[in-house]
CSV table of N, CA and C in Angstrom, one decimal:
chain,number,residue,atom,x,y,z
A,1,UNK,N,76.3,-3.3,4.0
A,1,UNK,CA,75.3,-3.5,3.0
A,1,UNK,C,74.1,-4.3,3.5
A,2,UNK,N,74.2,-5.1,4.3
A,2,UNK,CA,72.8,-6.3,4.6
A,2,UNK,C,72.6,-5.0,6.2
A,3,UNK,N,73.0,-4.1,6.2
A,3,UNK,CA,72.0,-3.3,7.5
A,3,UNK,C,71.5,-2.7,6.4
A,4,UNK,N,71.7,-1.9,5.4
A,4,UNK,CA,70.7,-0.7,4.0
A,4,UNK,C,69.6,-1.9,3.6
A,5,UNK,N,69.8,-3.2,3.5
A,5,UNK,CA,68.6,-4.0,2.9
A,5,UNK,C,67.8,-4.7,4.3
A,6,UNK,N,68.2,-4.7,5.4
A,6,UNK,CA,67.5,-5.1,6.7
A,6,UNK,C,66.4,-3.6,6.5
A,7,UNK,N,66.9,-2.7,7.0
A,7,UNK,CA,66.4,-1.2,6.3
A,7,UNK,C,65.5,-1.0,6.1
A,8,UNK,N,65.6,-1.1,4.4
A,8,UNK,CA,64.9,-1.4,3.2
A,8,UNK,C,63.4,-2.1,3.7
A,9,UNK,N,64.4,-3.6,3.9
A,9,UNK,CA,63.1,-4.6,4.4
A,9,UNK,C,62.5,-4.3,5.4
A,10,UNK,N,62.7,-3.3,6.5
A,10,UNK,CA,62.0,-3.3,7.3
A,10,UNK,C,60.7,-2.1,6.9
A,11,UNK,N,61.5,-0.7,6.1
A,11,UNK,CA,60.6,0.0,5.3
A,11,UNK,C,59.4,-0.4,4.7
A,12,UNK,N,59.6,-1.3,4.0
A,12,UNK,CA,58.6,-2.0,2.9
A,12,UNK,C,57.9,-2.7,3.8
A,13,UNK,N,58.0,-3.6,5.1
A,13,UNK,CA,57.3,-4.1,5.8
A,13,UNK,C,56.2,-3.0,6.5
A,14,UNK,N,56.6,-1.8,6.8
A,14,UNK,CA,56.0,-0.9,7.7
A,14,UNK,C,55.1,-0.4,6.3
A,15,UNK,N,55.9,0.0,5.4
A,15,UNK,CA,54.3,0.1,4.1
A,15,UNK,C,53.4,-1.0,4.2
A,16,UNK,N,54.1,-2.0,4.1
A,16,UNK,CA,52.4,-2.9,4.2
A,16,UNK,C,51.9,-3.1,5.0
A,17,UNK,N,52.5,-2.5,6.3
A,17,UNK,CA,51.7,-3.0,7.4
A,17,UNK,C,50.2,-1.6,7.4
A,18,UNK,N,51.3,-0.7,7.0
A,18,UNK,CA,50.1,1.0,6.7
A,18,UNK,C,49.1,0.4,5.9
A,19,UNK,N,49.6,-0.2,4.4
A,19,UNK,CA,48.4,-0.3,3.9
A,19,UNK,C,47.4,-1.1,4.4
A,20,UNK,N,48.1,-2.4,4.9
A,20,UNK,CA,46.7,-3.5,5.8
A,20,UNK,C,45.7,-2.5,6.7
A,21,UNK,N,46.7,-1.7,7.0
A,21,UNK,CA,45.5,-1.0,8.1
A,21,UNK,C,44.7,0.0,7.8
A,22,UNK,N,45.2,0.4,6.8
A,22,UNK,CA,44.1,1.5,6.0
A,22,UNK,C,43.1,0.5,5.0
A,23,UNK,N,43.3,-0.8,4.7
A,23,UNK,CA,42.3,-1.8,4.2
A,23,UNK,C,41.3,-2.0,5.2
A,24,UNK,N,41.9,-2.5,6.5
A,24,UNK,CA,41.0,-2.8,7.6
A,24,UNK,C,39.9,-1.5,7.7
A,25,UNK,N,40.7,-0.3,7.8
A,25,UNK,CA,39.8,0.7,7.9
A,25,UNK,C,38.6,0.8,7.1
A,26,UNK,N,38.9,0.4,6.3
A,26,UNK,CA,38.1,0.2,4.9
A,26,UNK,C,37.4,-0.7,4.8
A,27,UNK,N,37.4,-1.7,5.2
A,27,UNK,CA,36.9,-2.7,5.6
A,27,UNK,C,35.8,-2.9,6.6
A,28,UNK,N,36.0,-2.1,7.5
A,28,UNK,CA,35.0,-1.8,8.8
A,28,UNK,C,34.1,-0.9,8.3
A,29,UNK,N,34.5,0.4,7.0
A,29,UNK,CA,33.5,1.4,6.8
A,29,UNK,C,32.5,0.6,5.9
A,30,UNK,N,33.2,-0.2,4.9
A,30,UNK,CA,31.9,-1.2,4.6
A,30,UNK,C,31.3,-1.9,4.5
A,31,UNK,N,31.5,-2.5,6.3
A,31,UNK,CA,30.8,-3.7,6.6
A,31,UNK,C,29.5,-2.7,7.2
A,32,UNK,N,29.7,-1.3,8.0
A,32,UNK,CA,28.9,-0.4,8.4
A,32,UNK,C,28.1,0.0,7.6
A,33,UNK,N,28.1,0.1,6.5
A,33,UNK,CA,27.3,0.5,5.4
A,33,UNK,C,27.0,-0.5,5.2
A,34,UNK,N,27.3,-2.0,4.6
A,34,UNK,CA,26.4,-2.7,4.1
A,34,UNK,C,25.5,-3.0,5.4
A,35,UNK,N,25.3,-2.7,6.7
A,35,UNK,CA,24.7,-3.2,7.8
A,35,UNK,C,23.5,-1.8,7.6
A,36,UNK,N,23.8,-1.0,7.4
A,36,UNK,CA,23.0,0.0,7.1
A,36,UNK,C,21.7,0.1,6.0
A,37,UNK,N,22.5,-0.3,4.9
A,37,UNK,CA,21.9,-0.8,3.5
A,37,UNK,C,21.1,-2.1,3.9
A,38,UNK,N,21.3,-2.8,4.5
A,38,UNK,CA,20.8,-4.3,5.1
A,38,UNK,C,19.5,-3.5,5.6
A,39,UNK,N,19.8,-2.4,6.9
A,39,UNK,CA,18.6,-2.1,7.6
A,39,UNK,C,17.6,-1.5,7.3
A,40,UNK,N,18.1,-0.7,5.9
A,40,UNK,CA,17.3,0.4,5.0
A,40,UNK,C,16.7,-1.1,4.2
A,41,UNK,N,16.9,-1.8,3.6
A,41,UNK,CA,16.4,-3.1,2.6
A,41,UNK,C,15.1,-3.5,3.6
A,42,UNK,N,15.5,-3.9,4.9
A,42,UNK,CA,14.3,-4.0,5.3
A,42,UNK,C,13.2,-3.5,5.6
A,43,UNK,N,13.5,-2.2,6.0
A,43,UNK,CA,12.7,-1.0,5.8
A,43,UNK,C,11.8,-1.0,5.0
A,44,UNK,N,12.5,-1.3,4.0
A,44,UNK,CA,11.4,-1.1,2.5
A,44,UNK,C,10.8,-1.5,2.3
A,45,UNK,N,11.0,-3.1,2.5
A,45,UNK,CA,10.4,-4.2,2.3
A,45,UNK,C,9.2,-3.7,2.9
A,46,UNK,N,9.3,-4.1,4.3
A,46,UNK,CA,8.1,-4.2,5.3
A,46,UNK,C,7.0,-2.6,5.3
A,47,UNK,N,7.6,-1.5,4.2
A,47,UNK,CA,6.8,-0.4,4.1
A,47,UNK,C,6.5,-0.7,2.7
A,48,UNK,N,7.1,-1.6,1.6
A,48,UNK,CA,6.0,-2.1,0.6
A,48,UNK,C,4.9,-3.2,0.7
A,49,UNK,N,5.4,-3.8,1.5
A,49,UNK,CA,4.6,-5.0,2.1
A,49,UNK,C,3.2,-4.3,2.5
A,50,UNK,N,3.5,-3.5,3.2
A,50,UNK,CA,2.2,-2.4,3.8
A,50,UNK,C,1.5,-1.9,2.5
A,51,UNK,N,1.8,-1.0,1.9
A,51,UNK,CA,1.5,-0.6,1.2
A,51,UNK,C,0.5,-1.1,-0.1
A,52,UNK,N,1.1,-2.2,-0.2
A,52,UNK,CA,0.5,-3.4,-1.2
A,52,UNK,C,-0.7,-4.3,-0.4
A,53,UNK,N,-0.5,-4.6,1.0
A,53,UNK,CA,-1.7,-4.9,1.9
A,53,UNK,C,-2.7,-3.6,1.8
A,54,UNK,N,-2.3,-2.3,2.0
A,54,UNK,CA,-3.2,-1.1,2.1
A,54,UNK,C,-3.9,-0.8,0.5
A,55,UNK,N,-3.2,-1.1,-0.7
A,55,UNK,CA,-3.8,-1.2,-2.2
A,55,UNK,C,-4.8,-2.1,-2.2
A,56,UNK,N,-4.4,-3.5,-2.2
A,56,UNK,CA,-5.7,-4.5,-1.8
A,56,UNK,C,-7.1,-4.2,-1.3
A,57,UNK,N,-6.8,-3.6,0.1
A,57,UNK,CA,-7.9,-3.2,0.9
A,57,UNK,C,-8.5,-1.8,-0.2
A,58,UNK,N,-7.9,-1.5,-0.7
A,58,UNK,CA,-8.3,-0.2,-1.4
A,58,UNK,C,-9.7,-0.7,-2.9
A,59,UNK,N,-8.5,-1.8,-3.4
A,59,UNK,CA,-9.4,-2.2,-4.4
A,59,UNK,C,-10.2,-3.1,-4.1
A,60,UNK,N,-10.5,-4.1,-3.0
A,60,UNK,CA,-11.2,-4.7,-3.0
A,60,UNK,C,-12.8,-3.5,-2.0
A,61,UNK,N,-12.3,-2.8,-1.7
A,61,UNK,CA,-13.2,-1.7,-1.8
A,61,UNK,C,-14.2,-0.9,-2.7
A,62,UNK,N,-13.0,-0.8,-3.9
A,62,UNK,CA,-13.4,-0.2,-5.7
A,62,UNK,C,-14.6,-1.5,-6.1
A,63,UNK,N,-14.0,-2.5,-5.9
A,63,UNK,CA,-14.5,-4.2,-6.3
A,63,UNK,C,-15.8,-3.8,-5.7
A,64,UNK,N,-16.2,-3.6,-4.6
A,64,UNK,CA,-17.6,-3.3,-3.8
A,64,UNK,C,-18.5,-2.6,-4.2
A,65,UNK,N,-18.0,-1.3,-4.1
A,65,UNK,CA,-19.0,-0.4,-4.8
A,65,UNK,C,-19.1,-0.5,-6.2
A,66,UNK,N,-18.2,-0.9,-6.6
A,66,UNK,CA,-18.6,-0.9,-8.2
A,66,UNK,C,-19.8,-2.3,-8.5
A,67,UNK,N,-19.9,-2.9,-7.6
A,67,UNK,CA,-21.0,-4.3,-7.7
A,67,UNK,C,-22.1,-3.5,-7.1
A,68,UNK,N,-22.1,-2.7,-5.9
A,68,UNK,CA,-23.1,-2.3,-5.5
A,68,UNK,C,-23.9,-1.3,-6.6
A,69,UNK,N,-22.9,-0.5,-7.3
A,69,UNK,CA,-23.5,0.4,-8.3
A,69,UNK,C,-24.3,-0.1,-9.3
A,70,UNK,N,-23.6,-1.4,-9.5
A,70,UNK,CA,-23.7,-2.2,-11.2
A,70,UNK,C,-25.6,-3.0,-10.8
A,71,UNK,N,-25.6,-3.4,-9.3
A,71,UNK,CA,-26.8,-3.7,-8.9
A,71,UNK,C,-27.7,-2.8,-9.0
A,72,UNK,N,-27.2,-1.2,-8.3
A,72,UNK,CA,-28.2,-0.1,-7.9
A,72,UNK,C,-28.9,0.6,-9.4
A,73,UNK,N,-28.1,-0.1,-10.3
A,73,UNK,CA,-28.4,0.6,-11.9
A,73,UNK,C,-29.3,-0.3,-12.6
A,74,UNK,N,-29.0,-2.0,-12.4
A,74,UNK,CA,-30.2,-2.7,-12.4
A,74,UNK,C,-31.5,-3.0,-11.9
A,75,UNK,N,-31.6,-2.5,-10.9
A,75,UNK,CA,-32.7,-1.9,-9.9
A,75,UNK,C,-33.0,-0.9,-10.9
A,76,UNK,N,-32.5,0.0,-10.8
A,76,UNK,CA,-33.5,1.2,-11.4
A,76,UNK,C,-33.7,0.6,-12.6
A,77,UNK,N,-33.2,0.2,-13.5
A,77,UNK,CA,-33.7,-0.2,-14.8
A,77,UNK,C,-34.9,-1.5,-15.4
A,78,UNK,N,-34.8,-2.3,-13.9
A,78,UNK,CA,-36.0,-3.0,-13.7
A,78,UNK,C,-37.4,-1.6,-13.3
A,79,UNK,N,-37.1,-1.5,-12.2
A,79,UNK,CA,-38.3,-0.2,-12.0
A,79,UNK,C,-38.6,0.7,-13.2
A,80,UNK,N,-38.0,0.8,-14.0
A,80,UNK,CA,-38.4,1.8,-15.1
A,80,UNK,C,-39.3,1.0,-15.8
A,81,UNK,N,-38.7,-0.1,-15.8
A,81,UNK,CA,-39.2,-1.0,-17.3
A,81,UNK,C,-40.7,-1.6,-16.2
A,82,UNK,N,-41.2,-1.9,-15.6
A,82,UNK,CA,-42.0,-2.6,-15.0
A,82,UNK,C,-43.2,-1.4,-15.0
A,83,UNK,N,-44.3,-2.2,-15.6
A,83,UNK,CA,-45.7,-1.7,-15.8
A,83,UNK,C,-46.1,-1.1,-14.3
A,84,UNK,N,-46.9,0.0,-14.3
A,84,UNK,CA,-47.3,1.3,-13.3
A,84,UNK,C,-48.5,0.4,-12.7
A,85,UNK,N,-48.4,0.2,-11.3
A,85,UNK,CA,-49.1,-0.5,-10.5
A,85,UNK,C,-50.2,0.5,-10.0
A,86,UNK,N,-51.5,0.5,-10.7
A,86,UNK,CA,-52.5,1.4,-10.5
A,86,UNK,C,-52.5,2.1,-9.2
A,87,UNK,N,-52.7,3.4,-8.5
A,87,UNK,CA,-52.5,4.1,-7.6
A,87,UNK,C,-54.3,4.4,-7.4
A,88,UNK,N,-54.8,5.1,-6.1
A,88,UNK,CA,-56.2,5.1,-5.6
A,88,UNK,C,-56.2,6.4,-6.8
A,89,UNK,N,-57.2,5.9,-7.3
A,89,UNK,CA,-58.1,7.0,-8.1
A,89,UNK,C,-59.2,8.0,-7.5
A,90,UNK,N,-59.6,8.8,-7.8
A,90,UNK,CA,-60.9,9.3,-7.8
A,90,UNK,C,-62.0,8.9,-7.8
A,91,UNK,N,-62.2,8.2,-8.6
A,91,UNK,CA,-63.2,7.1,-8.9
A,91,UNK,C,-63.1,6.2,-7.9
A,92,UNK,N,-62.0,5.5,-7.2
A,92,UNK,CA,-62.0,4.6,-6.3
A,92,UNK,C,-62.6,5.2,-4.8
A,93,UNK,N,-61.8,6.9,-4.6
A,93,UNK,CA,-62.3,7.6,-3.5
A,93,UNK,C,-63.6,7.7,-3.1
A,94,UNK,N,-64.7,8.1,-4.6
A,94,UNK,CA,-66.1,8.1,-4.5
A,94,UNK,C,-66.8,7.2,-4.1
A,95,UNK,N,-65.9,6.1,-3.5
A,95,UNK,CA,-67.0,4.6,-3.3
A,95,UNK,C,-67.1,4.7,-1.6
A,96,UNK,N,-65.8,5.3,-0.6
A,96,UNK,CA,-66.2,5.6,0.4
A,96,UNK,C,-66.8,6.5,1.0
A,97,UNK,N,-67.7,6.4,2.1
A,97,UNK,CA,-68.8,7.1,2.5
A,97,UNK,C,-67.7,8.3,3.1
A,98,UNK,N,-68.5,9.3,2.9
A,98,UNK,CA,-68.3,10.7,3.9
A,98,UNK,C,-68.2,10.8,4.9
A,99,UNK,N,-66.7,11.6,5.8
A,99,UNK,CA,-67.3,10.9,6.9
A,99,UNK,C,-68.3,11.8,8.0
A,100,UNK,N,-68.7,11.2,9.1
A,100,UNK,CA,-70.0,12.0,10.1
A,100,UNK,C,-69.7,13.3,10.0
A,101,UNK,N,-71.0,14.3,9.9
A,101,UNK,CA,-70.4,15.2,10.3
A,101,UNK,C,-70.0,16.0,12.1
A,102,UNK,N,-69.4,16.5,11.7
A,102,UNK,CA,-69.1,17.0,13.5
A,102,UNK,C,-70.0,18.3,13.7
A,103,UNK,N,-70.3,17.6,15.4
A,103,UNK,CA,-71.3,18.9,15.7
A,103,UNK,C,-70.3,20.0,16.5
């Protein structure tokens, strides 16, 4: 009887030793993956990081022309409004002499 439970005991020992090693296995597949997931994480990061640098530059772009517009529309709206700075007349032309004639 104590050789059927040496046996026994040694059965049950060889099950857990199977299971430890199919945990390890398991163990290794997701230490690989979380090193994976780790390297994709950074990935992202440093391609949102970018991206959010390259938005910036974008709007502080929008920021620009929209000042430049907002000025180029005040400009014209001063010029509109500002009294017409007399231009040479006809009357002005008739005061210079004619010129020589050519022989």
């Amino acid at each position: 009887m104590e050789k059927e439970e040496l046996e026994k005991k040694v059965v049950h020992k060889e099950d857990e030793i199977g299971h430890l090693k199919e945990t390890e296995d398991q163990n290794r597949l997701l230490r690989s993956q979380v090193q994976l997931l780790t390297l994709n994480k950074s990935r992202l990061e440093t391609k949102i990081s970018s991206l959010r640098q390259e938005q910036e530059g974008w709007h502080r772009k929008f920021v620009t022309e929209q000042e430049t517009a907002v000025r180029a529309v005040a400009i014209a709206n001063r010029v509109q409004q500002s009294p017409s700075t007399p231009t040479t007349s006809i009357t002005n032309l008739n005061n210079f002499l004619p010129p020589p004639p050519t022989v």
